[in-house]
Short mmCIF file of C-alpha atoms in Angstrom, two decimals:
data_model
loop_
_atom_site.label_atom_id
_atom_site.label_comp_id
_atom_site.label_asym_id
_atom_site.label_seq_id
_atom_site.Cartn_x
_atom_site.Cartn_y
_atom_site.Cartn_z
CA UNK A 148 27.85 -44.82 -1.98
CA UNK A 149 27.14 -41.09 -0.52
CA UNK A 150 27.37 -38.12 -3.00
CA UNK A 151 30.73 -36.08 -2.81
CA UNK A 152 30.41 -33.13 -0.68
CA UNK A 153 30.51 -29.93 -2.63
CA UNK A 154 32.97 -27.09 -1.65
CA UNK A 155 31.04 -24.46 0.39
CA UNK A 156 30.69 -21.24 -1.72
CA UNK A 157 31.32 -17.81 -0.43
CA UNK A 158 28.63 -16.35 -2.71
CA UNK A 159 25.43 -17.59 -4.25
CA UNK A 160 24.47 -15.72 -7.39
CA UNK A 161 20.60 -16.11 -7.87
CA UNK A 162 19.17 -15.22 -11.28
CA UNK A 163 15.44 -15.61 -12.13
CA UNK A 164 14.90 -16.53 -15.77
CA UNK A 165 12.14 -17.01 -18.06
CA UNK A 166 12.88 -17.72 -21.68
CA UNK A 167 16.42 -16.08 -21.44
CA UNK A 168 18.48 -18.57 -23.40
CA UNK A 169 20.13 -16.01 -25.68
CA UNK A 170 21.01 -13.67 -22.82
CA UNK A 171 22.33 -16.45 -20.71
CA UNK A 172 24.73 -17.46 -23.54
CA UNK A 173 26.40 -13.89 -22.96
CA UNK A 174 25.67 -13.34 -19.24
CA UNK A 175 26.97 -16.67 -17.79
CA UNK A 176 30.51 -16.60 -19.36
CA UNK A 177 30.88 -12.89 -18.45
CA UNK A 178 29.69 -13.77 -14.94
CA UNK A 179 32.08 -16.73 -14.46
CA UNK A 180 34.99 -14.57 -15.54
CA UNK A 181 34.26 -11.84 -13.12
CA UNK A 182 33.93 -14.19 -10.26
CA UNK A 183 37.23 -15.97 -11.28
CA UNK A 184 39.08 -12.68 -11.53
CA UNK A 185 37.84 -11.79 -8.02
CA UNK A 186 38.89 -15.30 -6.91
CA UNK A 187 35.51 -15.83 -5.31
CA UNK A 188 34.27 -19.42 -4.69
CA UNK A 189 30.67 -19.14 -5.97
CA UNK A 190 27.69 -20.94 -7.17
CA UNK A 191 25.37 -19.63 -9.85
CA UNK A 192 21.66 -20.57 -9.52
CA UNK A 193 19.36 -19.96 -12.61
CA UNK A 194 15.75 -20.04 -11.21
CA UNK A 195 13.78 -21.31 -14.16
CA UNK A 196 10.14 -20.21 -14.20
CA UNK A 197 9.01 -22.69 -16.82
CA UNK A 198 11.02 -21.70 -19.89
CA UNK A 199 10.29 -23.13 -23.32
CA UNK A 200 13.33 -21.90 -25.23
CA UNK A 201 16.19 -24.00 -23.76
CA UNK A 202 16.94 -21.84 -20.97
CA UNK A 203 17.60 -24.56 -18.39
CA UNK A 204 19.78 -26.69 -20.83
CA UNK A 205 21.82 -23.79 -21.72
CA UNK A 206 22.21 -22.83 -17.95
CA UNK A 207 23.53 -26.17 -17.16
CA UNK A 208 25.83 -26.36 -20.22
CA UNK A 209 27.35 -23.07 -19.00
CA UNK A 210 28.00 -24.20 -15.45
CA UNK A 211 25.10 -23.04 -13.62
CA UNK A 212 22.63 -24.85 -11.24
CA UNK A 213 19.11 -24.88 -12.41
CA UNK A 214 16.51 -24.48 -9.68
CA UNK A 215 12.84 -25.12 -10.46
CA UNK A 216 10.52 -22.27 -9.55
CA UNK A 217 7.38 -23.69 -7.69
CA UNK A 218 5.68 -20.53 -6.99
CA UNK A 219 4.57 -17.89 -9.47
CA UNK A 220 6.02 -14.46 -10.12
CA UNK A 221 9.36 -12.76 -9.45
CA UNK A 222 8.75 -13.23 -5.87
CA UNK A 223 8.34 -16.99 -6.18
CA UNK A 224 11.54 -17.05 -8.07
CA UNK A 225 13.56 -15.35 -5.40
CA UNK A 226 12.04 -17.52 -2.57
CA UNK A 227 13.19 -20.66 -4.63
CA UNK A 228 16.64 -19.22 -4.90
CA UNK A 229 16.91 -18.16 -1.31
CA UNK A 230 15.85 -21.67 -0.27
CA UNK A 231 18.50 -23.56 -2.40
CA UNK A 232 21.40 -21.06 -1.99
CA UNK A 233 24.29 -22.33 0.16
CA UNK A 234 26.59 -19.45 0.81
CA UNK A 235 26.64 -16.77 3.43
CA UNK A 236 26.18 -14.03 0.78
CA UNK A 237 23.54 -13.81 -1.70
CA UNK A 238 23.66 -11.73 -4.91
CA UNK A 239 20.51 -11.24 -6.88
CA UNK A 240 20.41 -9.94 -10.53
CA UNK A 241 18.53 -10.15 -13.77
CA UNK A 242 19.13 -12.46 -16.58
CA UNK A 243 18.58 -9.86 -19.29
CA UNK A 244 22.05 -8.15 -19.08
CA UNK A 245 20.50 -4.97 -17.61
CA UNK A 246 22.74 -5.95 -14.64
CA UNK A 247 26.34 -6.34 -15.76
CA UNK A 248 28.42 -8.75 -13.89
CA UNK A 249 31.39 -6.41 -13.72
CA UNK A 250 29.45 -4.41 -11.02
CA UNK A 251 29.97 -7.43 -8.65
CA UNK A 252 33.45 -6.01 -8.08
CA UNK A 253 31.80 -3.08 -6.35
CA UNK A 254 29.70 -5.37 -4.27
CA UNK A 255 32.57 -7.50 -3.33
CA UNK A 256 34.88 -4.52 -2.49
CA UNK A 257 32.15 -3.06 -0.07
CA UNK A 258 30.78 -6.20 1.33
CA UNK A 259 31.87 -5.30 4.97
CA UNK A 260 30.22 -1.87 4.78
CA UNK A 261 26.60 -3.04 5.26
CA UNK A 262 24.31 -6.12 5.57
CA UNK A 263 22.54 -5.31 2.25
CA UNK A 264 23.91 -3.60 -0.72
CA UNK A 265 21.71 -2.18 -3.52
CA UNK A 266 22.99 -1.31 -6.86
CA UNK A 267 21.07 2.14 -7.02
CA UNK A 268 20.15 4.10 -9.97
CA UNK A 269 18.94 7.09 -8.15
CA UNK A 270 21.95 8.11 -5.94
CA UNK A 271 24.59 10.56 -6.99
CA UNK A 272 26.65 8.71 -9.55
CA UNK A 273 23.81 6.28 -10.63
CA UNK A 274 21.86 6.48 -13.86
CA UNK A 275 19.38 4.37 -15.92
CA UNK A 276 19.20 3.98 -19.59
CA UNK A 277 15.44 3.47 -20.17
CA UNK A 278 12.52 5.10 -21.87
CA UNK A 279 11.28 8.24 -20.56
CA UNK A 280 7.95 6.95 -19.42
CA UNK A 281 9.40 4.02 -17.68
CA UNK A 282 12.04 6.20 -15.95
CA UNK A 283 9.49 8.62 -14.86
CA UNK A 284 7.25 5.75 -13.57
CA UNK A 285 10.07 4.14 -11.68
CA UNK A 286 11.13 7.39 -10.12
CA UNK A 287 7.60 8.22 -8.93
CA UNK A 288 7.14 4.77 -7.41
CA UNK A 289 10.28 4.88 -5.61
CA UNK A 290 9.85 8.42 -4.30
CA UNK A 291 6.31 7.61 -3.15
CA UNK A 292 7.27 4.26 -1.42
CA UNK A 293 10.36 5.93 0.25
CA UNK A 294 8.21 8.98 1.57
CA UNK A 295 5.14 7.12 2.66
CA UNK A 296 7.19 4.28 4.33
CA UNK A 297 9.76 6.62 5.90
CA UNK A 298 12.66 4.51 4.36
CA UNK A 299 15.85 6.47 3.82
CA UNK A 300 16.50 4.85 0.44
CA UNK A 301 16.28 5.97 -3.12
CA UNK A 302 15.94 2.87 -5.33
CA UNK A 303 13.73 0.39 -3.52
CA UNK A 304 12.93 -1.54 -6.56
CA UNK A 305 16.30 -2.36 -7.85
CA UNK A 306 16.74 -6.31 -8.11
CA UNK A 307 20.57 -6.02 -8.21
CA UNK A 308 21.52 -6.70 -4.65
CA UNK A 309 24.02 -8.47 -2.28
CA UNK A 310 22.46 -9.79 1.02
CA UNK A 311 24.07 -11.30 4.07
CA UNK A 312 22.16 -14.55 4.46
CA UNK A 313 21.29 -13.78 8.15
CA UNK A 314 19.25 -10.83 7.00
CA UNK A 315 16.82 -12.97 5.23
CA UNK A 316 16.51 -15.56 7.86
CA UNK A 317 12.96 -16.25 9.04
CA UNK A 318 11.20 -13.96 6.53
CA UNK A 319 7.73 -15.12 5.52
CA UNK A 320 7.48 -13.09 2.44
CA UNK A 321 4.03 -12.57 1.02
CA UNK A 322 4.60 -10.79 -2.25
CA UNK A 323 4.91 -12.78 -5.43
CA UNK A 324 5.38 -10.09 -7.99
CA UNK A 325 8.00 -7.35 -8.25
CA UNK A 326 6.84 -5.61 -5.01
CA UNK A 327 8.69 -8.54 -3.05
CA UNK A 328 11.73 -6.05 -3.60
CA UNK A 329 10.02 -3.51 -1.14
CA UNK A 330 8.91 -6.01 1.38
CA UNK A 331 12.30 -7.41 1.74
CA UNK A 332 13.66 -4.06 2.36
CA UNK A 333 11.00 -3.14 4.91
CA UNK A 334 11.65 -6.34 6.84
CA UNK A 335 15.46 -5.81 6.69
CA UNK A 336 15.16 -2.07 7.76
CA UNK A 337 12.62 -2.97 10.60
CA UNK A 338 15.13 -5.45 11.97
CA UNK A 339 18.02 -2.99 12.24
CA UNK A 340 20.16 -4.35 9.50
CA UNK A 341 22.50 -1.87 7.64
CA UNK A 342 21.61 -1.06 4.08
CA UNK A 343 23.78 0.72 1.65
CA UNK A 344 23.12 2.10 -1.86
CA UNK A 345 26.00 1.89 -4.30
CA UNK A 346 25.82 3.94 -7.51
CA UNK A 347 24.96 1.87 -10.57
CA UNK A 348 24.38 2.38 -14.24
CA UNK A 349 21.25 0.39 -15.34
CA UNK A 350 21.44 -0.70 -19.04
CA UNK A 351 18.59 -1.92 -21.28
CA UNK A 352 18.02 -5.68 -21.82
CA UNK A 353 20.17 -7.16 -24.69
CA UNK A 354 17.78 -9.64 -26.19
CA UNK A 355 14.15 -10.25 -26.08
CA UNK A 356 11.22 -8.28 -24.41
CA UNK A 357 10.96 -7.23 -20.91
CA UNK A 358 8.72 -9.37 -18.56
CA UNK A 359 7.58 -6.20 -16.88
CA UNK A 360 4.30 -4.84 -17.99
CA UNK A 361 4.48 -1.12 -16.99
CA UNK A 362 0.75 -0.47 -16.14
CA UNK A 363 0.41 -3.95 -14.30
CA UNK A 364 3.92 -3.00 -12.67
CA UNK A 365 2.65 0.36 -11.40
CA UNK A 366 -0.68 -0.89 -10.29
CA UNK A 367 0.85 -3.90 -8.31
CA UNK A 368 2.91 -1.51 -6.39
CA UNK A 369 0.18 0.83 -5.59
CA UNK A 370 -2.16 -1.97 -4.81
CA UNK A 371 0.21 -3.34 -2.16
CA UNK A 372 1.26 -0.03 -0.63
CA UNK A 373 -1.45 -0.39 2.07
CA UNK A 374 -0.04 -3.63 3.29
CA UNK A 375 3.54 -2.39 2.96
CA UNK A 376 2.46 0.52 5.28
CA UNK A 377 0.94 -2.14 7.79
CA UNK A 378 4.29 -4.03 7.82
CA UNK A 379 6.38 -0.80 8.24
CA UNK A 380 4.38 0.74 10.76
CA UNK A 381 3.99 -2.21 12.82
CA UNK A 382 7.67 -1.90 13.71
CA UNK A 383 7.35 1.83 14.46
CA UNK A 384 4.34 1.20 16.78
CA UNK A 385 6.24 -1.57 18.52
CA UNK A 386 9.28 0.72 19.05
CA UNK A 387 7.17 3.56 20.47
CA UNK A 388 5.28 1.06 22.86
CA UNK A 389 8.69 -0.41 23.91
CA UNK A 390 9.97 3.21 24.60
CA UNK A 391 6.90 4.13 26.52
CA UNK A 392 7.10 0.99 28.62
CA UNK A 393 10.77 1.71 29.34
CA UNK A 394 9.90 5.32 30.40
CA UNK A 395 7.21 4.19 32.69
CA UNK A 396 9.44 1.48 34.37
CA UNK A 397 12.02 4.29 34.77
CA UNK A 398 9.63 6.64 36.52
CA UNK A 399 8.43 3.72 38.63
CA UNK A 400 11.97 2.92 39.72
CA UNK A 401 12.57 6.52 40.78
CA UNK A 402 9.32 6.66 42.87
CA UNK A 403 6.91 9.43 43.43
CA UNK A 404 8.03 13.13 43.76
CA UNK A 405 8.17 14.54 47.13
#
């Protein structure tokens, strides 16, 4: 007998998790409550990176689908989630309660304003509760990336986002660490999709220690900047070559001056 068809969700919420059982016990009920109040047909995917604290069992018991992460790092978790998600809209968020589910109301209300929505700490109205050192490092990295890559965005490293599924179609992501966030935005921007930053208040994790190691985090971003530059400027060079070719064709069509 064939398995029953599951109803098609409107939104897939993708949450990478590694030993986040205690946080999921708080996050998932709040998330389900928010989705229910918005009357959204949704699926919640917990992408488990090999937890040993019962994260997978807790997620299943609280109504989420557990997806096994096959590739390393945060990038590997997102790739697994994107592959398994069934909805036309994806929301990515952290498991540690730094991304409060209530903010999904903002995403849902503004879902038709852009193809990618970013919960942004660094636009007017946004803020971040974190240590002075971590805030400074995050700001510096975002300013450098935005300026060097010529991206008109303020918070490229925020992991709390809503994507239209089409924006991610065909992406061959190379990053497997947190720099996957920038790689996705570069690809999306190069393809001409609309990106909107929505003011957001970032909160510290509720339970446990962060999986981000600050020096490793910063070094990974700087180390991959050259590759991000090649990715970004390949599109710029392509656009210039196309414009030049169009100009030459236009001149040829007009014929020589007399």
